[in-house]
């Protein structure tokens, strides 16, 4: 994907306004899918969002950053808490929060008696929990990526 062309296209199609600044991939973005830099007007985007969630979700992340961008240059409220920001983000159907990384590791447990398995984000104490179905003892399976 030519990122600059893509952002210019989304800006025209979804905001009806041109995007005139620089845009770069930034793999170090962790908690957000993108970032707007008011001092020079450029945007950063995480390639993770595109790789893991596809173009439709990535486009919503692009809309979020473009919402900051356009409001800033129009001297309107461009920050997350501003009414202008909330209104425009809703209008263009932008994402409010970046989706979480998909490759987060989960803990997989299964029941020794009935074999029921389930997953948790956090490790649990096997001596404190029993199977919700039959009351049997649980065992820890190898950690597996969620996929
Ligand atoms: Zn933001
Ligand atoms: Zn069980």
CSV table of C-alpha atoms and ligand atoms in Angstrom, one decimal:
chain,number,residue,atom,x,y,z
A,1,UNK,CA,0.0,0.0,0.0
A,2,UNK,CA,1.2,3.5,-0.8
A,3,UNK,CA,0.4,5.0,2.5
A,4,UNK,CA,0.5,8.7,1.4
A,5,UNK,CA,-1.8,8.0,-1.6
A,6,UNK,CA,-4.1,6.1,0.7
A,7,UNK,CA,-4.4,8.8,3.3
A,8,UNK,CA,-4.9,11.4,0.6
A,9,UNK,CA,-7.7,9.3,-0.9
A,10,UNK,CA,-9.4,8.7,2.5
A,11,UNK,CA,-9.2,12.4,3.2
A,12,UNK,CA,-10.9,13.4,0.0
A,13,UNK,CA,-13.5,10.6,0.0
A,14,UNK,CA,-14.5,10.7,3.7
A,15,UNK,CA,-13.8,14.4,4.6
A,16,UNK,CA,-14.1,16.1,1.3
A,17,UNK,CA,-10.8,17.8,2.0
A,18,UNK,CA,-7.2,17.4,0.8
A,19,UNK,CA,-4.4,16.0,3.0
A,20,UNK,CA,-1.3,18.0,2.3
A,21,UNK,CA,1.3,16.7,4.8
A,22,UNK,CA,3.6,13.8,5.3
A,23,UNK,CA,2.6,10.4,6.5
A,24,UNK,CA,4.9,7.5,7.7
A,25,UNK,CA,4.6,4.0,9.0
A,26,UNK,CA,5.7,3.6,12.6
A,27,UNK,CA,6.0,0.1,14.0
A,28,UNK,CA,6.8,1.4,17.5
A,29,UNK,CA,3.3,2.7,18.1
A,30,UNK,CA,2.0,0.4,20.7
A,31,UNK,CA,-1.2,1.5,22.3
A,32,UNK,CA,-2.5,3.6,19.4
A,33,UNK,CA,-3.0,2.8,15.7
A,34,UNK,CA,-1.8,6.3,14.6
A,35,UNK,CA,-0.6,9.7,15.8
A,36,UNK,CA,-1.0,13.3,14.7
A,37,UNK,CA,1.9,15.7,15.2
A,38,UNK,CA,0.6,19.3,15.3
A,39,UNK,CA,4.0,20.9,15.1
A,40,UNK,CA,4.6,19.7,11.6
A,41,UNK,CA,1.2,18.3,10.6
A,42,UNK,CA,2.5,14.8,9.8
A,43,UNK,CA,0.8,11.5,10.7
A,44,UNK,CA,2.2,8.2,11.9
A,45,UNK,CA,0.4,4.9,11.4
A,46,UNK,CA,1.0,1.4,12.9
A,47,UNK,CA,1.3,-1.2,10.2
A,48,UNK,CA,0.1,-3.7,12.8
A,49,UNK,CA,-3.5,-2.5,12.4
A,50,UNK,CA,-3.5,-3.1,8.7
A,51,UNK,CA,-1.7,-6.5,9.0
A,52,UNK,CA,-3.9,-7.8,11.8
A,53,UNK,CA,-7.3,-6.2,11.1
A,54,UNK,CA,-7.4,-5.4,7.4
A,55,UNK,CA,-8.1,-2.4,5.4
A,56,UNK,CA,-11.6,-1.6,6.7
A,57,UNK,CA,-10.5,-1.2,10.3
A,58,UNK,CA,-7.3,0.6,9.2
A,59,UNK,CA,-9.4,3.1,7.3
A,60,UNK,CA,-11.3,3.9,10.5
A,61,UNK,CA,-8.0,4.5,12.3
A,62,UNK,CA,-6.9,6.8,9.4
A,63,UNK,CA,-10.2,8.7,9.8
A,64,UNK,CA,-9.4,9.1,13.6
A,65,UNK,CA,-6.1,10.8,12.8
A,66,UNK,CA,-7.5,12.8,10.0
A,67,UNK,CA,-10.1,14.1,12.4
A,68,UNK,CA,-7.3,15.5,14.6
A,69,UNK,CA,-5.6,16.8,11.5
A,70,UNK,CA,-8.4,18.7,9.8
A,71,UNK,CA,-9.8,20.2,13.0
A,72,UNK,CA,-6.4,21.4,14.0
A,73,UNK,CA,-5.8,23.3,10.8
A,74,UNK,CA,-9.3,24.7,11.0
A,75,UNK,CA,-8.7,26.0,14.5
A,76,UNK,CA,-11.4,23.9,16.0
A,77,UNK,CA,-11.3,21.6,19.0
A,78,UNK,CA,-9.0,18.8,17.8
A,79,UNK,CA,-8.3,16.9,21.0
A,80,UNK,CA,-10.1,13.8,22.2
A,81,UNK,CA,-12.2,15.6,24.8
A,82,UNK,CA,-13.3,18.4,22.5
A,83,UNK,CA,-16.9,18.5,21.3
A,84,UNK,CA,-15.8,19.2,17.7
A,85,UNK,CA,-13.6,16.1,17.7
A,86,UNK,CA,-16.3,13.8,19.0
A,87,UNK,CA,-18.8,15.1,16.5
A,88,UNK,CA,-16.6,14.8,13.4
A,89,UNK,CA,-15.2,11.4,14.5
A,90,UNK,CA,-18.8,10.2,14.7
A,91,UNK,CA,-19.7,11.8,11.4
A,92,UNK,CA,-16.9,10.1,9.4
A,93,UNK,CA,-17.3,6.8,11.4
A,94,UNK,CA,-13.8,6.8,12.8
A,95,UNK,CA,-12.5,4.5,15.5
A,96,UNK,CA,-12.2,5.9,18.9
A,97,UNK,CA,-9.7,3.4,20.2
A,98,UNK,CA,-7.2,1.3,18.4
A,99,UNK,CA,-8.0,-2.4,18.4
A,100,UNK,CA,-5.7,-4.5,20.7
A,101,UNK,CA,-2.8,-6.6,19.4
A,102,UNK,CA,-4.2,-9.9,18.2
A,103,UNK,CA,-1.0,-11.9,18.9
A,104,UNK,CA,-1.3,-11.5,22.7
A,105,UNK,CA,-0.7,-14.8,24.4
A,106,UNK,CA,-3.6,-16.4,26.2
A,107,UNK,CA,-3.6,-19.0,29.0
A,108,UNK,CA,-5.5,-22.1,28.0
A,109,UNK,CA,-6.9,-24.4,30.7
A,110,UNK,CA,-8.8,-27.6,30.6
A,111,UNK,CA,-10.7,-29.8,33.0
A,112,UNK,CA,-9.1,-33.1,33.9
A,113,UNK,CA,-12.5,-34.7,34.3
A,114,UNK,CA,-14.7,-33.6,31.5
A,115,UNK,CA,-12.1,-32.0,29.2
A,116,UNK,CA,-13.9,-28.7,28.9
A,117,UNK,CA,-11.3,-26.1,27.9
A,118,UNK,CA,-11.3,-22.3,28.2
A,119,UNK,CA,-8.9,-19.4,28.0
A,120,UNK,CA,-8.0,-16.5,30.2
A,121,UNK,CA,-5.9,-13.4,29.6
A,122,UNK,CA,-4.3,-13.9,33.0
A,123,UNK,CA,-2.8,-16.9,34.7
A,124,UNK,CA,-5.1,-18.4,37.3
A,125,UNK,CA,-4.3,-20.4,40.5
A,126,UNK,CA,-5.2,-24.0,39.6
A,127,UNK,CA,-5.7,-24.9,43.3
A,128,UNK,CA,-8.3,-22.2,43.7
A,129,UNK,CA,-10.5,-22.8,40.7
A,130,UNK,CA,-12.6,-25.7,39.6
A,131,UNK,CA,-14.3,-26.6,36.3
A,132,UNK,CA,-17.5,-24.5,36.0
A,133,UNK,CA,-19.3,-27.5,34.4
A,134,UNK,CA,-18.5,-30.5,36.5
A,135,UNK,CA,-16.4,-29.2,39.4
A,136,UNK,CA,-13.3,-31.1,38.3
A,137,UNK,CA,-9.7,-30.1,38.7
A,138,UNK,CA,-8.1,-27.9,36.0
A,139,UNK,CA,-4.9,-28.2,34.2
A,140,UNK,CA,-2.7,-25.7,32.3
A,141,UNK,CA,-2.2,-26.3,28.7
A,142,UNK,CA,0.7,-25.0,26.7
A,143,UNK,CA,0.3,-21.3,26.0
A,144,UNK,CA,-0.9,-20.8,22.5
A,145,UNK,CA,-1.1,-17.7,20.4
A,146,UNK,CA,-4.7,-16.6,19.7
A,147,UNK,CA,-3.9,-16.5,16.0
B,1,LIG,ZN1,-6.4,10.5,18.8
B,2,LIG,ZN1,-15.2,-30.5,34.0
